PDB file of C-alpha atoms in Angstrom:
ATOM      1  CA  MET A   1     -91.064  17.845  10.672  1.00 26.00           C
ATOM      2  CA  GLN A   2     -91.766  21.334  11.096  1.00 24.00           C
ATOM      3  CA  GLY A   3     -92.099  23.358  14.132  1.00 24.00           C
ATOM      4  CA  LEU A   4     -89.302  22.055  15.746  1.00 24.00           C
ATOM      5  CA  ASP A   5     -89.805  24.004  18.916  1.00 26.00           C
ATOM      6  CA  THR A   6     -86.313  26.381  19.503  1.00 25.00           C
ATOM      7  CA  ALA A   7     -83.264  27.917  17.364  1.00 28.00           C
ATOM      8  CA  ALA A   8     -80.576  26.968  18.073  1.00 29.00           C
ATOM      9  CA  ALA A   9     -78.763  30.136  17.234  1.00 30.00           C
ATOM     10  CA  ILE A  10     -80.666  33.506  18.602  1.00 27.00           C
ATOM     11  CA  ALA A  11     -79.135  37.033  18.424  1.00 29.00           C
ATOM     12  CA  ASN A  12     -80.064  39.336  21.073  1.00 32.00           C
ATOM     13  CA  SER A  13     -78.737  42.778  22.520  1.00 27.00           C
ATOM     14  CA  THR A  14     -75.823  41.290  24.099  1.00 30.00           C
ATOM     15  CA  GLY A  15     -74.602  39.637  21.472  1.00 44.00           C
ATOM     16  CA  LEU A  16     -75.035  36.102  19.541  1.00 52.00           C
ATOM     17  CA  GLU A  17     -75.324  33.050  21.574  1.00 60.00           C
ATOM     18  CA  ILE A  18     -75.407  29.476  20.080  1.00 59.00           C
ATOM     19  CA  ARG A  19     -77.715  27.517  22.830  1.00 58.00           C
ATOM     20  CA  GLN A  20     -76.234  23.805  22.793  1.00 60.00           C
ATOM     21  CA  HIS A  21     -77.884  20.737  24.784  1.00 64.00           C
ATOM     22  CA  ASN A  22     -75.893  19.770  27.777  1.00 66.00           C
ATOM     23  CA  ALA A  23     -75.908  16.321  27.006  1.00 63.00           C
ATOM     24  CA  ILE A  24     -73.878  17.440  23.719  1.00 67.00           C
ATOM     25  CA  THR A  25     -71.561  19.626  26.078  1.00 66.00           C
ATOM     26  CA  THR A  26     -71.244  16.492  28.240  1.00 64.00           C
ATOM     27  CA  ALA A  27     -70.865  13.967  25.983  1.00 61.00           C
ATOM     28  CA  ARG A  28     -67.190  12.396  24.917  1.00 61.00           C
ATOM     29  CA  TYR A  29     -66.043  13.418  21.802  1.00 64.00           C
ATOM     30  CA  GLU A  30     -62.683  14.350  19.862  1.00 69.00           C
ATOM     31  CA  MET A  31     -62.117  17.768  17.543  1.00 77.00           C
ATOM     32  CA  THR A  32     -59.503  19.565  16.596  1.00 79.00           C
ATOM     33  CA  ALA A  33     -60.011  23.021  16.360  1.00 80.00           C
ATOM     34  CA  CYS A  34     -60.734  23.066  12.706  1.00 84.00           C
ATOM     35  CA  GLU A  35     -63.161  20.751  13.504  1.00 84.00           C
ATOM     36  CA  MET A  36     -65.091  22.493  16.634  1.00 82.00           C
ATOM     37  CA  ASP A  37     -65.001  25.670  14.621  1.00 84.00           C
ATOM     38  CA  ILE A  38     -66.962  24.449  11.942  1.00 86.00           C
ATOM     39  CA  VAL A  39     -69.484  22.929  14.758  1.00 83.00           C
ATOM     40  CA  PHE A  40     -69.861  26.093  16.058  1.00 81.00           C
ATOM     41  CA  TYR A  41     -70.528  27.526  12.608  1.00 82.00           C
ATOM     42  CA  LEU A  42     -73.368  24.908  11.618  1.00 82.00           C
ATOM     43  CA  LEU A  43     -75.041  25.377  14.902  1.00 77.00           C
ATOM     44  CA  SER A  44     -74.766  29.461  14.458  1.00 75.00           C
ATOM     45  CA  LEU A  45     -76.830  28.866  11.496  1.00 78.00           C
ATOM     46  CA  LEU A  46     -79.586  26.065  12.643  1.00 76.00           C
ATOM     47  CA  LYS A  47     -83.275  27.704  12.857  1.00 72.00           C
ATOM     48  CA  LYS A  48     -86.894  27.313  14.183  1.00 61.00           C
ATOM     49  CA  GLU A  49     -88.483  26.779  10.991  1.00 71.00           C
ATOM     50  CA  ASP A  50     -85.715  23.931   9.808  1.00 77.00           C
ATOM     51  CA  ARG A  51     -87.014  20.598   8.562  1.00 78.00           C
ATOM     52  CA  ILE A  52     -85.704  17.022   8.498  1.00 76.00           C
ATOM     53  CA  GLY A  53     -83.112  17.099   4.754  1.00 80.00           C
ATOM     54  CA  THR A  54     -81.804  20.934   5.698  1.00 86.00           C
ATOM     55  CA  PHE A  55     -78.349  21.714   4.330  1.00 90.00           C
ATOM     56  CA  TYR A  56     -76.019  24.627   6.007  1.00 88.00           C
ATOM     57  CA  ARG A  57     -74.194  26.689   3.193  1.00 88.00           C
ATOM     58  CA  VAL A  58     -71.178  27.027   5.597  1.00 86.00           C
ATOM     59  CA  LYS A  59     -68.651  30.183   3.668  1.00 83.00           C
ATOM     60  CA  VAL A  60     -64.825  29.877   4.476  1.00 83.00           C
ATOM     61  CA  LEU A  61     -63.994  32.993   3.572  1.00 81.00           C
ATOM     62  CA  ASP A  62     -66.853  33.834   6.348  1.00 79.00           C
ATOM     63  CA  LEU A  63     -65.315  31.161   9.154  1.00 80.00           C
ATOM     64  CA  GLN A  64     -61.990  32.899   8.233  1.00 78.00           C
ATOM     65  CA  HIS A  65     -63.325  36.123   9.447  1.00 74.00           C
ATOM     66  CA  LEU A  66     -65.047  35.145  11.817  1.00 72.00           C
ATOM     67  CA  THR A  67     -61.587  32.944  13.743  1.00 73.00           C
ATOM     68  CA  GLY A  68     -59.007  35.424  12.691  1.00 70.00           C
ATOM     69  CA  ARG A  69     -56.869  31.679  11.140  1.00 74.00           C
ATOM     70  CA  GLN A  70     -56.774  30.983   8.166  1.00 76.00           C
ATOM     71  CA  TRP A  71     -58.007  27.119   7.343  1.00 74.00           C
ATOM     72  CA  ASN A  72     -56.699  25.514   4.152  1.00 75.00           C
ATOM     73  CA  TYR A  73     -58.717  23.297   1.597  1.00 78.00           C
ATOM     74  CA  GLN A  74     -57.096  20.442   2.403  1.00 83.00           C
ATOM     75  CA  GLN A  75     -57.657  21.039   6.739  1.00 84.00           C
ATOM     76  CA  PHE A  76     -61.194  21.397   5.321  1.00 86.00           C
ATOM     77  CA  LEU A  77     -61.326  18.445   3.488  1.00 88.00           C
ATOM     78  CA  GLU A  78     -60.091  16.737   6.311  1.00 89.00           C
ATOM     79  CA  ALA A  79     -61.760  18.417   9.451  1.00 88.00           C
ATOM     80  CA  THR A  80     -65.490  17.459   7.185  1.00 90.00           C
ATOM     81  CA  SER A  81     -64.182  13.895   6.994  1.00 91.00           C
ATOM     82  CA  ALA A  82     -63.405  13.259  10.647  1.00 87.00           C
ATOM     83  CA  LEU A  83     -66.692  15.103  11.884  1.00 87.00           C
ATOM     84  CA  ARG A  84     -68.422  12.238   9.331  1.00 88.00           C
ATOM     85  CA  THR A  85     -66.472   9.086  10.599  1.00 85.00           C
ATOM     86  CA  ARG A  86     -66.507  11.499  14.821  1.00 78.00           C
ATOM     87  CA  GLU A  87     -68.617  10.121  16.869  1.00 77.00           C
ATOM     88  CA  TYR A  88     -70.768  11.960  20.250  1.00 76.00           C
ATOM     89  CA  VAL A  89     -71.100   9.074  22.695  1.00 76.00           C
ATOM     90  CA  ILE A  90     -74.410  10.283  24.865  1.00 76.00           C
ATOM     91  CA  GLU A  91     -75.157   8.598  27.978  1.00 76.00           C
ATOM     92  CA  ASP A  92     -78.071   8.363  30.802  1.00 73.00           C
ATOM     93  CA  ASN A  93     -79.554   6.195  32.358  1.00 79.00           C
ATOM     94  CA  LYS A  94     -81.570   4.287  29.916  1.00 84.00           C
ATOM     95  CA  ARG A  95     -79.308   4.269  27.178  1.00 83.00           C
ATOM     96  CA  ILE A  96     -75.391   5.309  25.189  1.00 85.00           C
ATOM     97  CA  LEU A  97     -76.057   6.530  21.667  1.00 84.00           C
ATOM     98  CA  GLN A  98     -73.965   6.471  19.314  1.00 85.00           C
ATOM     99  CA  VAL A  99     -74.115   9.167  16.494  1.00 84.00           C
ATOM    100  CA  GLY A 100     -72.372  11.067  14.491  1.00 84.00           C
ATOM    101  CA  LEU A 101     -72.806  14.553  13.902  1.00 85.00           C
ATOM    102  CA  LEU A 102     -73.116  14.857   9.527  1.00 90.00           C
ATOM    103  CA  ALA A 103     -74.874  13.014   7.706  1.00 90.00           C
ATOM    104  CA  SER A 104     -73.131  14.447   4.571  1.00 92.00           C
ATOM    105  CA  ALA A 105     -71.017  16.773   3.429  1.00 92.00           C
ATOM    106  CA  GLU A 106     -70.271  18.470  -0.079  1.00 93.00           C
ATOM    107  CA  TYR A 107     -67.308  21.301  -1.320  1.00 91.00           C
ATOM    108  CA  LEU A 108     -69.028  23.846  -4.107  1.00 89.00           C
ATOM    109  CA  LYS A 109     -65.959  24.108  -6.402  1.00 85.00           C
ATOM    110  CA  GLY A 110     -64.764  27.535  -6.660  1.00 83.00           C
ATOM    111  CA  GLU A 111     -68.012  29.105  -4.511  1.00 85.00           C
ATOM    112  CA  GLY A 112     -65.970  28.312  -1.243  1.00 83.00           C
ATOM    113  CA  VAL A 113     -68.767  27.366   0.304  1.00 88.00           C
ATOM    114  CA  ILE A 114     -69.432  23.628   1.906  1.00 90.00           C
ATOM    115  CA  GLU A 115     -72.890  22.360   2.306  1.00 93.00           C
ATOM    116  CA  LEU A 116     -73.385  20.243   5.519  1.00 92.00           C
ATOM    117  CA  GLU A 117     -76.498  17.740   6.515  1.00 92.00           C
ATOM    118  CA  ILE A 118     -76.877  17.198  10.354  1.00 88.00           C
ATOM    119  CA  SER A 119     -77.521  13.685  11.493  1.00 88.00           C
ATOM    120  CA  GLU A 120     -81.147  13.272  12.426  1.00 85.00           C
ATOM    121  CA  LYS A 121     -80.213  11.307  15.172  1.00 85.00           C
ATOM    122  CA  ILE A 122     -78.263  13.729  16.749  1.00 84.00           C
ATOM    123  CA  ARG A 123     -80.654  16.705  15.532  1.00 82.00           C
ATOM    124  CA  PRO A 124     -82.201  16.870  18.747  1.00 77.00           C
ATOM    125  CA  TYR A 125     -80.406  17.307  20.847  1.00 77.00           C
ATOM    126  CA  LEU A 126     -78.750  20.711  18.764  1.00 75.00           C
ATOM    127  CA  ILE A 127     -82.570  21.915  18.333  1.00 65.00           C
ATOM    128  CA  ASP A 128     -84.743  21.238  21.775  1.00 56.00           C
ATOM    129  CA  LEU A 129     -84.487  23.521  24.252  1.00 39.00           C
ATOM    130  CA  LYS A 130     -87.574  22.987  26.217  1.00 29.00           C
ATOM    131  CA  ARG A 131     -85.155  21.159  29.160  1.00 41.00           C
ATOM    132  CA  ASN A 132     -81.435  21.660  30.403  1.00 43.00           C
ATOM    133  CA  PHE A 133     -79.162  24.046  27.400  1.00 47.00           C
ATOM    134  CA  THR A 134     -75.802  25.253  28.014  1.00 53.00           C
ATOM    135  CA  SER A 135     -75.929  28.999  26.184  1.00 57.00           C
ATOM    136  CA  PHE A 136     -72.285  30.359  24.916  1.00 59.00           C
ATOM    137  CA  ARG A 137     -71.011  33.116  22.814  1.00 69.00           C
ATOM    138  CA  LEU A 138     -70.223  32.229  19.486  1.00 70.00           C
ATOM    139  CA  GLN A 139     -67.579  34.728  18.877  1.00 70.00           C
ATOM    140  CA  ALA A 140     -65.601  33.447  21.935  1.00 75.00           C
ATOM    141  CA  ALA A 141     -65.835  30.146  20.874  1.00 77.00           C
ATOM    142  CA  PHE A 142     -64.416  31.558  18.177  1.00 77.00           C
ATOM    143  CA  SER A 143     -61.788  33.145  19.578  1.00 79.00           C
ATOM    144  CA  LEU A 144     -60.464  30.278  21.629  1.00 85.00           C
ATOM    145  CA  SER A 145     -57.891  28.825  19.612  1.00 85.00           C
ATOM    146  CA  SER A 146     -57.115  25.412  22.185  1.00 89.00           C
ATOM    147  CA  LYS A 147     -59.890  22.692  21.859  1.00 88.00           C
ATOM    148  CA  TYR A 148     -59.049  21.923  25.274  1.00 92.00           C
ATOM    149  CA  ALA A 149     -60.434  26.006  26.619  1.00 92.00           C
ATOM    150  CA  LYS A 150     -62.937  25.459  23.560  1.00 89.00           C
ATOM    151  CA  ARG A 151     -64.807  22.487  25.372  1.00 88.00           C
ATOM    152  CA  ILE A 152     -63.958  23.380  28.615  1.00 93.00           C
ATOM    153  CA  TYR A 153     -65.617  26.773  28.137  1.00 90.00           C
ATOM    154  CA  GLN A 154     -69.043  25.218  26.809  1.00 85.00           C
ATOM    155  CA  ILE A 155     -68.744  22.921  30.393  1.00 87.00           C
ATOM    156  CA  ALA A 156     -68.073  26.287  32.063  1.00 89.00           C
ATOM    157  CA  SER A 157     -70.979  28.519  30.729  1.00 85.00           C
ATOM    158  CA  GLN A 158     -73.491  25.393  31.563  1.00 82.00           C
ATOM    159  CA  TRP A 159     -72.855  26.727  34.959  1.00 86.00           C
ATOM    160  CA  LYS A 160     -72.166  30.515  34.269  1.00 83.00           C
ATOM    161  CA  ASP A 161     -75.418  31.241  36.624  1.00 83.00           C
ATOM    162  CA  LYS A 162     -73.826  29.647  39.503  1.00 87.00           C
ATOM    163  CA  SER A 163     -70.256  30.160  41.260  1.00 89.00           C
ATOM    164  CA  GLU A 164     -68.878  27.348  40.926  1.00 92.00           C
ATOM    165  CA  THR A 165     -69.579  24.150  38.564  1.00 92.00           C
ATOM    166  CA  ARG A 166     -70.458  20.555  39.835  1.00 91.00           C
ATOM    167  CA  THR A 167     -66.911  18.647  40.846  1.00 95.00           C
ATOM    168  CA  PHE A 168     -65.798  16.325  38.561  1.00 94.00           C
ATOM    169  CA  THR A 169     -63.523  13.425  38.885  1.00 95.00           C
ATOM    170  CA  LEU A 170     -60.214  14.145  36.646  1.00 96.00           C
ATOM    171  CA  HIS A 171     -61.100  10.493  35.155  1.00 93.00           C
ATOM    172  CA  ASP A 172     -64.438  11.664  33.778  1.00 92.00           C
ATOM    173  CA  LEU A 173     -63.588  15.540  33.084  1.00 94.00           C
ATOM    174  CA  LYS A 174     -60.523  13.984  30.633  1.00 93.00           C
ATOM    175  CA  VAL A 175     -63.283  11.024  29.423  1.00 90.00           C
ATOM    176  CA  MET A 176     -64.782  14.441  28.384  1.00 88.00           C
ATOM    177  CA  LEU A 177     -62.406  16.018  26.531  1.00 90.00           C
ATOM    178  CA  ALA A 178     -61.005  12.434  24.699  1.00 85.00           C
ATOM    179  CA  LEU A 179     -57.694  12.183  26.982  1.00 91.00           C
ATOM    180  CA  LYS A 180     -58.219   8.980  28.365  1.00 90.00           C
ATOM    181  CA  ASP A 181     -60.237   6.039  26.834  1.00 86.00           C
ATOM    182  CA  PRO A 182     -63.222   4.146  29.757  1.00 82.00           C
ATOM    183  CA  LYS A 183     -62.597   1.106  28.146  1.00 81.00           C
ATOM    184  CA  GLY A 184     -58.604   1.788  29.119  1.00 81.00           C
ATOM    185  CA  VAL A 185     -57.841   0.481  25.251  1.00 84.00           C
ATOM    186  CA  GLU A 186     -56.116   3.904  24.092  1.00 85.00           C
ATOM    187  CA  PRO A 187     -53.722   4.940  26.671  1.00 90.00           C
ATOM    188  CA  GLU A 188     -53.899   8.533  29.031  1.00 92.00           C
ATOM    189  CA  GLN A 189     -52.811  10.919  28.246  1.00 94.00           C
ATOM    190  CA  TYR A 190     -51.555  13.525  30.454  1.00 94.00           C
ATOM    191  CA  THR A 191     -50.964  11.232  32.998  1.00 94.00           C
ATOM    192  CA  LYS A 192     -49.262  13.530  35.462  1.00 94.00           C
ATOM    193  CA  VAL A 193     -51.458  15.774  37.111  1.00 95.00           C
ATOM    194  CA  SER A 194     -49.161  18.507  36.633  1.00 95.00           C
ATOM    195  CA  MET A 195     -48.739  18.103  32.570  1.00 96.00           C
ATOM    196  CA  PHE A 196     -52.423  17.930  33.203  1.00 96.00           C
ATOM    197  CA  GLN A 197     -52.149  21.604  34.330  1.00 96.00           C
ATOM    198  CA  LYS A 198     -49.601  22.933  32.500  1.00 96.00           C
ATOM    199  CA  TYR A 199     -50.867  21.774  28.746  1.00 95.00           C
ATOM    200  CA  VAL A 200     -54.793  21.633  29.304  1.00 96.00           C
ATOM    201  CA  LEU A 201     -55.891  23.364  31.728  1.00 97.00           C
ATOM    202  CA  ASP A 202     -53.857  26.383  32.447  1.00 97.00           C
ATOM    203  CA  VAL A 203     -53.586  26.615  28.472  1.00 95.00           C
ATOM    204  CA  ALA A 204     -57.569  26.718  28.760  1.00 95.00           C
ATOM    205  CA  VAL A 205     -57.594  28.999  31.784  1.00 96.00           C
ATOM    206  CA  THR A 206     -55.261  32.301  30.313  1.00 95.00           C
ATOM    207  CA  GLN A 207     -57.593  32.219  26.975  1.00 92.00           C
ATOM    208  CA  ILE A 208     -61.352  31.824  28.447  1.00 91.00           C
ATOM    209  CA  ASN A 209     -60.215  34.715  30.603  1.00 91.00           C
ATOM    210  CA  GLN A 210     -58.755  36.882  28.268  1.00 87.00           C
ATOM    211  CA  ASN A 211     -61.485  35.950  25.314  1.00 82.00           C
ATOM    212  CA  THR A 212     -64.794  35.324  26.212  1.00 84.00           C
ATOM    213  CA  ASP A 213     -67.061  36.438  29.005  1.00 82.00           C
ATOM    214  CA  LEU A 214     -66.641  33.997  31.451  1.00 88.00           C
ATOM    215  CA  HIS A 215     -63.659  34.062  34.278  1.00 92.00           C
ATOM    216  CA  ILE A 216     -62.579  30.821  35.739  1.00 95.00           C
ATOM    217  CA  GLY A 217     -60.213  29.020  37.952  1.00 96.00           C
ATOM    218  CA  TYR A 218     -60.152  25.872  39.588  1.00 97.00           C
ATOM    219  CA  GLU A 219     -59.578  24.099  42.585  1.00 96.00           C
ATOM    220  CA  LEU A 220     -57.939  20.183  42.334  1.00 97.00           C
ATOM    221  CA  VAL A 221     -59.525  18.515  44.883  1.00 95.00           C
ATOM    222  CA  LYS A 222     -57.873  15.505  47.006  1.00 93.00           C
ATOM    223  CA  LYS A 223     -58.465  12.230  48.509  1.00 91.00           C
ATOM    224  CA  GLY A 224     -55.929  10.799  50.331  1.00 91.00           C
ATOM    225  CA  ARG A 225     -52.818  12.164  48.642  1.00 90.00           C
ATOM    226  CA  SER A 226     -53.788  11.709  44.769  1.00 93.00           C
ATOM    227  CA  PHE A 227     -55.569  14.366  43.543  1.00 95.00           C
ATOM    228  CA  GLU A 228     -58.489  12.976  42.378  1.00 95.00           C
ATOM    229  CA  SER A 229     -61.616  15.630  41.124  1.00 97.00           C
ATOM    230  CA  ILE A 230     -60.674  19.011  40.060  1.00 97.00           C
ATOM    231  CA  ARG A 231     -64.582  22.268  40.081  1.00 96.00           C
ATOM    232  CA  PHE A 232     -63.999  25.334  38.414  1.00 97.00           C
ATOM    233  CA  GLN A 233     -65.546  28.398  39.843  1.00 96.00           C
ATOM    234  CA  ILE A 234     -66.717  31.498  37.550  1.00 94.00           C
ATOM    235  CA  LYS A 235     -67.516  34.850  37.345  1.00 91.00           C
ATOM    236  CA  GLN A 236     -69.121  36.526  34.657  1.00 85.00           C
ATOM    237  CA  GLN A 237     -67.696  39.400  32.712  1.00 81.00           C
ATOM    238  CA  GLU A 238     -67.937  42.207  30.245  1.00 64.00           C
ATOM    239  CA  PRO A 239     -67.654  40.433  26.708  1.00 55.00           C
ATOM    240  CA  HIS A 240     -64.606  41.444  25.084  1.00 50.00           C
ATOM    241  CA  GLN A 241     -65.889  41.267  21.482  1.00 47.00           C
ATOM    242  CA  LEU A 242     -69.202  42.108  19.773  1.00 39.00           C
ATOM    243  CA  PRO A 243     -71.794  39.784  18.091  1.00 42.00           C
ATOM    244  CA  LEU A 244     -69.891  38.007  15.204  1.00 43.00           C
ATOM    245  CA  PRO A 245     -71.801  38.538  11.876  1.00 41.00           C
ATOM    246  CA  PHE A 246     -72.989  36.232   9.279  1.00 40.00           C
ATOM    247  CA  GLU A 247     -75.008  36.906   6.055  1.00 37.00           C
ATOM    248  CA  GLN A 248     -77.531  34.360   6.852  1.00 37.00           C
ATOM    249  CA  PRO A 249     -79.975  34.723   8.277  1.00 36.00           C
ATOM    250  CA  LEU A 250     -78.033  37.138  11.035  1.00 37.00           C
ATOM    251  CA  ASP A 251     -77.767  40.528   8.234  1.00 48.00           C
ATOM    252  CA  ASP A 252     -78.905  42.989  11.053  1.00 56.00           C
ATOM    253  CA  SER A 253     -75.843  41.772  12.862  1.00 55.00           C
ATOM    254  CA  ARG A 254     -73.859  41.790   9.890  1.00 65.00           C
ATOM    255  CA  LEU A 255     -74.317  45.297   9.553  1.00 73.00           C
ATOM    256  CA  GLN A 256     -74.190  46.065  12.987  1.00 71.00           C
ATOM    257  CA  MET A 257     -70.344  44.460  12.983  1.00 73.00           C
ATOM    258  CA  ALA A 258     -69.902  46.278  10.031  1.00 80.00           C
ATOM    259  CA  ARG A 259     -70.382  49.549  12.101  1.00 84.00           C
ATOM    260  CA  GLN A 260     -68.323  48.693  14.018  1.00 81.00           C
ATOM    261  CA  ARG A 261     -65.358  47.965  11.943  1.00 83.00           C
ATOM    262  CA  LEU A 262     -66.114  51.071   9.855  1.00 90.00           C
ATOM    263  CA  ALA A 263     -66.172  52.812  13.341  1.00 87.00           C
ATOM    264  CA  GLU A 264     -62.680  50.996  14.284  1.00 85.00           C
ATOM    265  CA  LEU A 265     -61.138  52.298  10.632  1.00 90.00           C
ATOM    266  CA  ASP A 266     -62.054  56.015  11.797  1.00 90.00           C
ATOM    267  CA  ILE A 267     -64.983  56.204   9.045  1.00 92.00           C
ATOM    268  CA  ARG A 268     -67.470  59.098  10.909  1.00 89.00           C
ATOM    269  CA  ASP A 269     -68.695  60.208   7.168  1.00 89.00           C
ATOM    270  CA  THR A 270     -72.438  59.153   6.991  1.00 87.00           C
ATOM    271  CA  ARG A 271     -72.554  59.229   3.360  1.00 87.00           C
ATOM    272  CA  LEU A 272     -70.106  56.866   3.111  1.00 90.00           C
ATOM    273  CA  ILE A 273     -71.069  54.547   5.866  1.00 89.00           C
ATOM    274  CA  GLU A 274     -74.484  53.782   4.075  1.00 86.00           C
ATOM    275  CA  GLN A 275     -73.011  53.276   0.474  1.00 88.00           C
ATOM    276  CA  ILE A 276     -70.149  50.690   1.666  1.00 88.00           C
ATOM    277  CA  LEU A 277     -73.261  49.658   4.171  1.00 85.00           C
ATOM    278  CA  SER A 278     -75.418  49.365   0.779  1.00 83.00           C
ATOM    279  CA  GLU A 279     -72.986  47.176  -1.045  1.00 81.00           C
ATOM    280  CA  ALA A 280     -72.571  43.246  -0.154  1.00 74.00           C
ATOM    281  CA  ARG A 281     -69.185  43.668  -2.353  1.00 75.00           C
ATOM    282  CA  MET A 282     -67.783  46.536  -0.707  1.00 83.00           C
ATOM    283  CA  VAL A 283     -69.419  44.792   3.081  1.00 81.00           C
ATOM    284  CA  ASP A 284     -67.513  42.003   2.290  1.00 76.00           C
ATOM    285  CA  GLU A 285     -64.048  44.212   1.422  1.00 81.00           C
ATOM    286  CA  LEU A 286     -64.958  45.508   4.635  1.00 85.00           C
ATOM    287  CA  PHE A 287     -64.447  42.028   6.569  1.00 77.00           C
ATOM    288  CA  SER A 288     -61.021  41.055   4.512  1.00 77.00           C
ATOM    289  CA  PHE A 289     -59.484  44.397   4.722  1.00 83.00           C
ATOM    290  CA  CYS A 290     -60.385  43.802   9.179  1.00 80.00           C
ATOM    291  CA  TYR A 291     -59.357  39.874   8.983  1.00 71.00           C
ATOM    292  CA  LYS A 292     -56.395  40.987   7.121  1.00 75.00           C
ATOM    293  CA  LEU A 293     -55.149  44.084   8.913  1.00 78.00           C
ATOM    294  CA  LYS A 294     -55.709  41.646  12.089  1.00 72.00           C
ATOM    295  CA  THR A 295     -53.520  38.642  10.148  1.00 65.00           C
ATOM    296  CA  GLY A 296     -50.760  40.746   9.894  1.00 70.00           C
ATOM    297  CA  LYS A 297     -51.443  40.297   6.158  1.00 69.00           C
ATOM    298  CA  MET A 298     -51.922  43.829   5.089  1.00 76.00           C
ATOM    299  CA  LYS A 299     -50.178  47.083   7.465  1.00 79.00           C
ATOM    300  CA  ALA A 300     -51.795  50.107   7.580  1.00 74.00           C
ATOM    301  CA  SER A 301     -49.801  51.601  10.407  1.00 70.00           C
ATOM    302  CA  THR A 302     -50.505  55.494  10.035  1.00 80.00           C
ATOM    303  CA  ASN A 303     -54.362  55.907   8.218  1.00 87.00           C
ATOM    304  CA  PRO A 304     -56.422  51.988   7.719  1.00 89.00           C
ATOM    305  CA  GLY A 305     -58.917  53.801   7.263  1.00 90.00           C
ATOM    306  CA  GLY A 306     -58.216  55.673   3.722  1.00 89.00           C
ATOM    307  CA  LEU A 307     -56.369  52.715   2.778  1.00 89.00           C
ATOM    308  CA  PHE A 308     -59.629  50.435   2.956  1.00 89.00           C
ATOM    309  CA  LEU A 309     -61.465  53.438   0.744  1.00 90.00           C
ATOM    310  CA  THR A 310     -58.776  53.347  -1.403  1.00 89.00           C
ATOM    311  CA  VAL A 311     -59.236  49.727  -2.043  1.00 85.00           C
ATOM    312  CA  VAL A 312     -63.114  50.040  -2.377  1.00 85.00           C
ATOM    313  CA  GLY A 313     -62.464  52.717  -4.975  1.00 86.00           C
ATOM    314  CA  LEU A 314     -63.934  55.529  -2.898  1.00 87.00           C
ATOM    315  CA  ARG A 315     -61.024  57.457  -2.961  1.00 83.00           C
ATOM    316  CA  LYS A 316     -58.017  57.945  -5.362  1.00 73.00           C
ATOM    317  CA  ALA A 317     -54.738  56.715  -4.211  1.00 60.00           C
ATOM    318  CA  GLN A 318     -52.384  59.901  -3.484  1.00 55.00           C
ATOM    319  CA  ALA A 319     -49.738  59.433  -5.879  1.00 50.00           C
ATOM    320  CA  ALA A 320     -45.945  59.864  -4.303  1.00 47.00           C
ATOM    321  CA  PRO A 321     -44.614  63.302  -3.779  1.00 50.00           C
ATOM    322  CA  ALA A 322     -42.141  64.371  -7.004  1.00 51.00           C
ATOM    323  CA  LYS A 323     -38.284  64.025  -5.891  1.00 51.00           C
ATOM    324  CA  LYS A 324     -36.783  67.364  -6.192  1.00 49.00           C
TER     325      LYS A 324
END
């Protein structure tokens, strides 16, 4: 099938965005934070000319650099295995669709690459943007560590052009967050509203407000003496981060981010900048270096830019001063 109508990931002047069909945003599903990060990366790779049977290459190191979190090999195995078996439940007036996200996941040993294949039944919901869609920034989705913050951010993004979301019953929101089984078979989590606020809502609001382009709040609505519903207030704010890099197919975005990283390291020499950006190895080293600084795996409090130039071989290491 050629000429699919639109891409699920686009780069523009305001940042890299994922556009995701609202049926997916409001579907009932359970995912860990690691699974969600893999899905966000996968969605960003979808493009207009994709055919049925396309395989998407997820680079593990890129994912770690983007998220600032380090997932071990076993966590990735468990995450992709879960994505193979977990299901989206998408319901409308005519049908209930139960569908998995991935048809296959293949690890290429020694390459740090996972090849993912999308289930064909779910593909239209990921790429068809003729109708409803949600648009949310990829770097913001990655920056949220709470799985509930990631989900609520998606929901709020659906309404970002309005001042507030529609009113959800607490039952419906908990079902969407996989905290409540609509059939009542599994026990409900956070049955007390105060616990739901403390461990889900307040955590999500704090992370979203600190890390994304949205500023949200919420209002609990009573029916009689009990809280029954919730709605979220939404304001747009300046994004806290720049677009994130991907080698394929977003080379321009990757170079844009690399230039930003060099500026943060106070590397201003035009000749050095162009030399670094002209070699894929040095760009990879740059992102790896910045990732290690961010996660505390490397210390460079006085001159991180100089240390990076030494690491990539563009500056000689200074010898320690001789003892008198």
